[in-house]
Amino acid sequence: MSLNLISLIDAQLAYGHHPLLNHAELTVQSGERIGLIGRNGAGKSSLLKIIDGRATLDDGQIQRLGGLRVATVEQEPELPPESSVYDILCGDINESEDWQRPARVNALIDKLGLNPDALAGSLSGGTTKRVALAKAVADQPDLLLLDEPTNHLDFDGILWLEQLLLDFRGSAIIITHDRRFLDSVATRIVELDRGQLFSYPGNFTQWQERKAEWLQSEQQQNAKFDKFLAQEEVWIRKGVQARRTRDEGRVKRLEQLRRERAERRERSGNVSFALSEGQRSGKLVAEVANITHGFGDRTLIKNFSTLLIRGDRIGLIGANGAGKTTLLRILLGQLEPNIGTVRHGTNLKIGYFDQMRGQLDENASLAETISPGSEWVEIGNERKHIMSYLEDFLFPAARAQSPVRSLSGGERARLALARMFAQPTNVLVLDEPTNDLDIETLELLENLIQDYTGTVLLVSHDRSFLNNVVTQVIAAEGHGVWSEYVGGYDEWLAQRPKKNASVATEKTSSKATEPFTPTPAAAPKAQKLGRLAPWEEVELAQLPEKIATIEAQQGQLAEQLADPDLYKEGSAHADAINAQLAQLNQQLEELFERWELLEAKQKNS
């Protein structure tokens, strides 16, 4: 039987002008793995702070199950720098009287390959994240809260985390932009949008389908509301009739309609990406021959050769510390290899996106960062004012003079992209560009790169992003060996040597959580089409209305699924609605097939 661990009731929270939670409702049940998504700045991290008690609501209630144990792993975990990994994971055993904890900790240390004696202050970002995750798991919480847990993790770390969550007996709420990760682990998607929390059963792929239906329904409802309001506004302006006593109720209703329209929070604009492409580079971008490089007694690159041609879109893949950034710097001519030769092409205009955003001056204003000494930027053949350009990246004009240090992680990422896109380039170098970007912005960036005619070099641990963007992979195989593969992440996974098959478990470990894909039915035999019968003419005329009716039913059911109250009594009602939606989808497919057939017969008539 499912238990309600957390209940948010009429929750209100505001920082600044717009409320982050606006009379929001949410119920978290035992055994759930919730993917929490939403735009940068929507308030996702603030919601986690409300749930674990680090922050309080402005109004409304939060109810917690008695004795609930909650563990949180933040985006950038802070560990005591002078403490060892073992001491951090074990904590004070005497105080907690958790005598089984050392055994759990030793198992986690072995599984993650951690050095128990290493001091936290000496750890890399990826290892720090692993230690923080291991500590949270060792606490054996009822509810695990993870804020961007895949940031700084390599592929093996991400797959370890996926399996950990699949095996975890408690509940989890996970903020992440990693779409493949959500598809593997999420049992429900909760979207924070304009102060409201909308719930969708299933994983990310299923959410995309439901969200499209819900947005269409919302658009239709708003259009009907606005049309009715406009009619009432015309009526009130007639004057005499509106002042009659018997019409006072109608006047009051109009006033209420006006208030509702004023309170409606419209979806904020989308990031608008446009890239200033410079003159074409020469056909050769870079050629490296038999290069070897390392530091001290550690060899990162051993006898590697490759050729980069204009238009290549290449992904660099490897574990943390494998030397991806080092190889990138050698390819760009920023670092000389210990052995071997590097040759570069002509007319290279390189745009560099640094994963640490190190090229941003903390004290400079947003406007100075984009276009020093000028109020204009040139994007292709278009000249844009700096204020307009910043608004394309969701920075209002009022913030143009704000310093970079005032920005959140997601805002820094957008600013770094805006800065790079404002410079003419024919080579794009993206080092972990997906960290801190919301899913919507990621998909826009994917589209931009796909249309880019220059050369792209990409370092990323986002598997979906790699699959959607690159056409070739250069992968670290271990011990300084690098190999080339055609295709993206999935192609590399299928072709990589068996001896390095630690990641190959991905296919089996996440199989149980993959969205169901029906096996395509055998193609029907060709059907001889006759002329359209009179009764079929009537049927054809009625089909659009039948289709519209089913689509309206789908919209209504999608609205019900987005209602957080739906989950207060368990998931049975949501499952029934999903079954209805599946049935309607089947009916819709049959109607479209019938429409196609009748239209073909009509052409023969």
mmCIF file of N, CA and C in Angstrom, residues 291-294 298-305 321-323 327 475-483:
data_model
loop_
_atom_site.group_PDB
_atom_site.id
_atom_site.type_symbol
_atom_site.label_atom_id
_atom_site.label_comp_id
_atom_site.label_asym_id
_atom_site.label_seq_id
_atom_site.Cartn_x
_atom_site.Cartn_y
_atom_site.Cartn_z
ATOM 1 N N ILE A 291 50.468 11.613 -32.371
ATOM 2 C CA ILE A 291 50.730 12.440 -31.187
ATOM 3 C C ILE A 291 50.674 11.601 -29.913
ATOM 4 N N THR A 292 51.571 11.939 -28.988
ATOM 5 C CA THR A 292 51.590 11.347 -27.650
ATOM 6 C C THR A 292 51.729 12.478 -26.655
ATOM 7 N N HIS A 293 50.930 12.421 -25.589
ATOM 8 C CA HIS A 293 51.003 13.490 -24.598
ATOM 9 C C HIS A 293 50.607 12.954 -23.229
ATOM 10 N N GLY A 294 51.225 13.524 -22.196
ATOM 11 C CA GLY A 294 50.892 13.141 -20.833
ATOM 12 C C GLY A 294 51.509 14.102 -19.846
ATOM 13 N N ARG A 298 52.121 9.758 -16.389
ATOM 14 C CA ARG A 298 50.790 9.356 -16.863
ATOM 15 C C ARG A 298 50.609 9.775 -18.320
ATOM 16 N N THR A 299 50.366 8.801 -19.184
ATOM 17 C CA THR A 299 50.145 9.071 -20.604
ATOM 18 C C THR A 299 48.640 9.161 -20.875
ATOM 19 N N LEU A 300 48.192 10.321 -21.348
ATOM 20 C CA LEU A 300 46.773 10.528 -21.659
ATOM 21 C C LEU A 300 46.459 10.183 -23.112
ATOM 22 N N ILE A 301 47.395 10.460 -24.014
ATOM 23 C CA ILE A 301 47.200 10.223 -25.450
ATOM 24 C C ILE A 301 48.438 9.504 -25.965
ATOM 25 N N LYS A 302 48.215 8.372 -26.646
ATOM 26 C CA LYS A 302 49.341 7.553 -27.095
ATOM 27 C C LYS A 302 49.228 7.264 -28.589
ATOM 28 N N ASN A 303 50.143 7.855 -29.351
ATOM 29 C CA ASN A 303 50.284 7.562 -30.781
ATOM 30 C C ASN A 303 48.942 7.661 -31.521
ATOM 31 N N PHE A 304 48.303 8.830 -31.399
ATOM 32 C CA PHE A 304 46.977 9.024 -32.005
ATOM 33 C C PHE A 304 47.092 9.911 -33.242
ATOM 34 N N SER A 305 46.352 9.547 -34.276
ATOM 35 C CA SER A 305 46.303 10.343 -35.509
ATOM 36 C C SER A 305 44.856 10.515 -35.946
ATOM 37 N N GLY A 321 38.851 12.550 -16.461
ATOM 38 C CA GLY A 321 40.301 12.417 -16.319
ATOM 39 C C GLY A 321 40.964 11.669 -17.450
ATOM 40 N N ALA A 322 40.190 11.247 -18.465
ATOM 41 C CA ALA A 322 40.778 10.478 -19.576
ATOM 42 C C ALA A 322 41.630 11.350 -20.496
ATOM 43 N N GLY A 323 41.390 12.672 -20.478
ATOM 44 C CA GLY A 323 42.183 13.569 -21.311
ATOM 45 C C GLY A 323 41.419 14.226 -22.442
ATOM 46 N N LEU A 327 43.089 16.643 -25.253
ATOM 47 C CA LEU A 327 43.054 16.370 -26.689
ATOM 48 C C LEU A 327 42.403 17.529 -27.440
ATOM 49 N N ALA A 475 36.853 8.344 -29.039
ATOM 50 C CA ALA A 475 36.625 7.825 -27.690
ATOM 51 C C ALA A 475 37.920 7.344 -27.050
ATOM 52 N N ALA A 476 38.038 7.624 -25.743
ATOM 53 C CA ALA A 476 39.165 7.128 -24.953
ATOM 54 C C ALA A 476 38.904 5.675 -24.585
ATOM 55 N N GLU A 477 39.833 4.776 -24.964
ATOM 56 C CA GLU A 477 39.662 3.347 -24.683
ATOM 57 C C GLU A 477 40.450 2.904 -23.458
ATOM 58 N N GLY A 478 41.214 3.821 -22.861
ATOM 59 C CA GLY A 478 42.027 3.487 -21.691
ATOM 60 C C GLY A 478 43.497 3.382 -22.050
ATOM 61 N N HIS A 479 44.364 3.696 -21.076
ATOM 62 C CA HIS A 479 45.823 3.606 -21.238
ATOM 63 C C HIS A 479 46.327 4.469 -22.389
ATOM 64 N N GLY A 480 45.660 5.603 -22.624
ATOM 65 C CA GLY A 480 46.109 6.546 -23.641
ATOM 66 C C GLY A 480 45.664 6.231 -25.054
ATOM 67 N N VAL A 481 44.930 5.136 -25.226
ATOM 68 C CA VAL A 481 44.485 4.744 -26.568
ATOM 69 C C VAL A 481 43.174 5.454 -26.903
ATOM 70 N N TRP A 482 43.117 6.062 -28.100
ATOM 71 C CA TRP A 482 41.900 6.724 -28.586
ATOM 72 C C TRP A 482 41.505 6.110 -29.918
ATOM 73 N N SER A 483 40.191 5.909 -30.125
ATOM 74 C CA SER A 483 39.693 5.313 -31.364
ATOM 75 C C SER A 483 38.565 6.158 -31.932
#
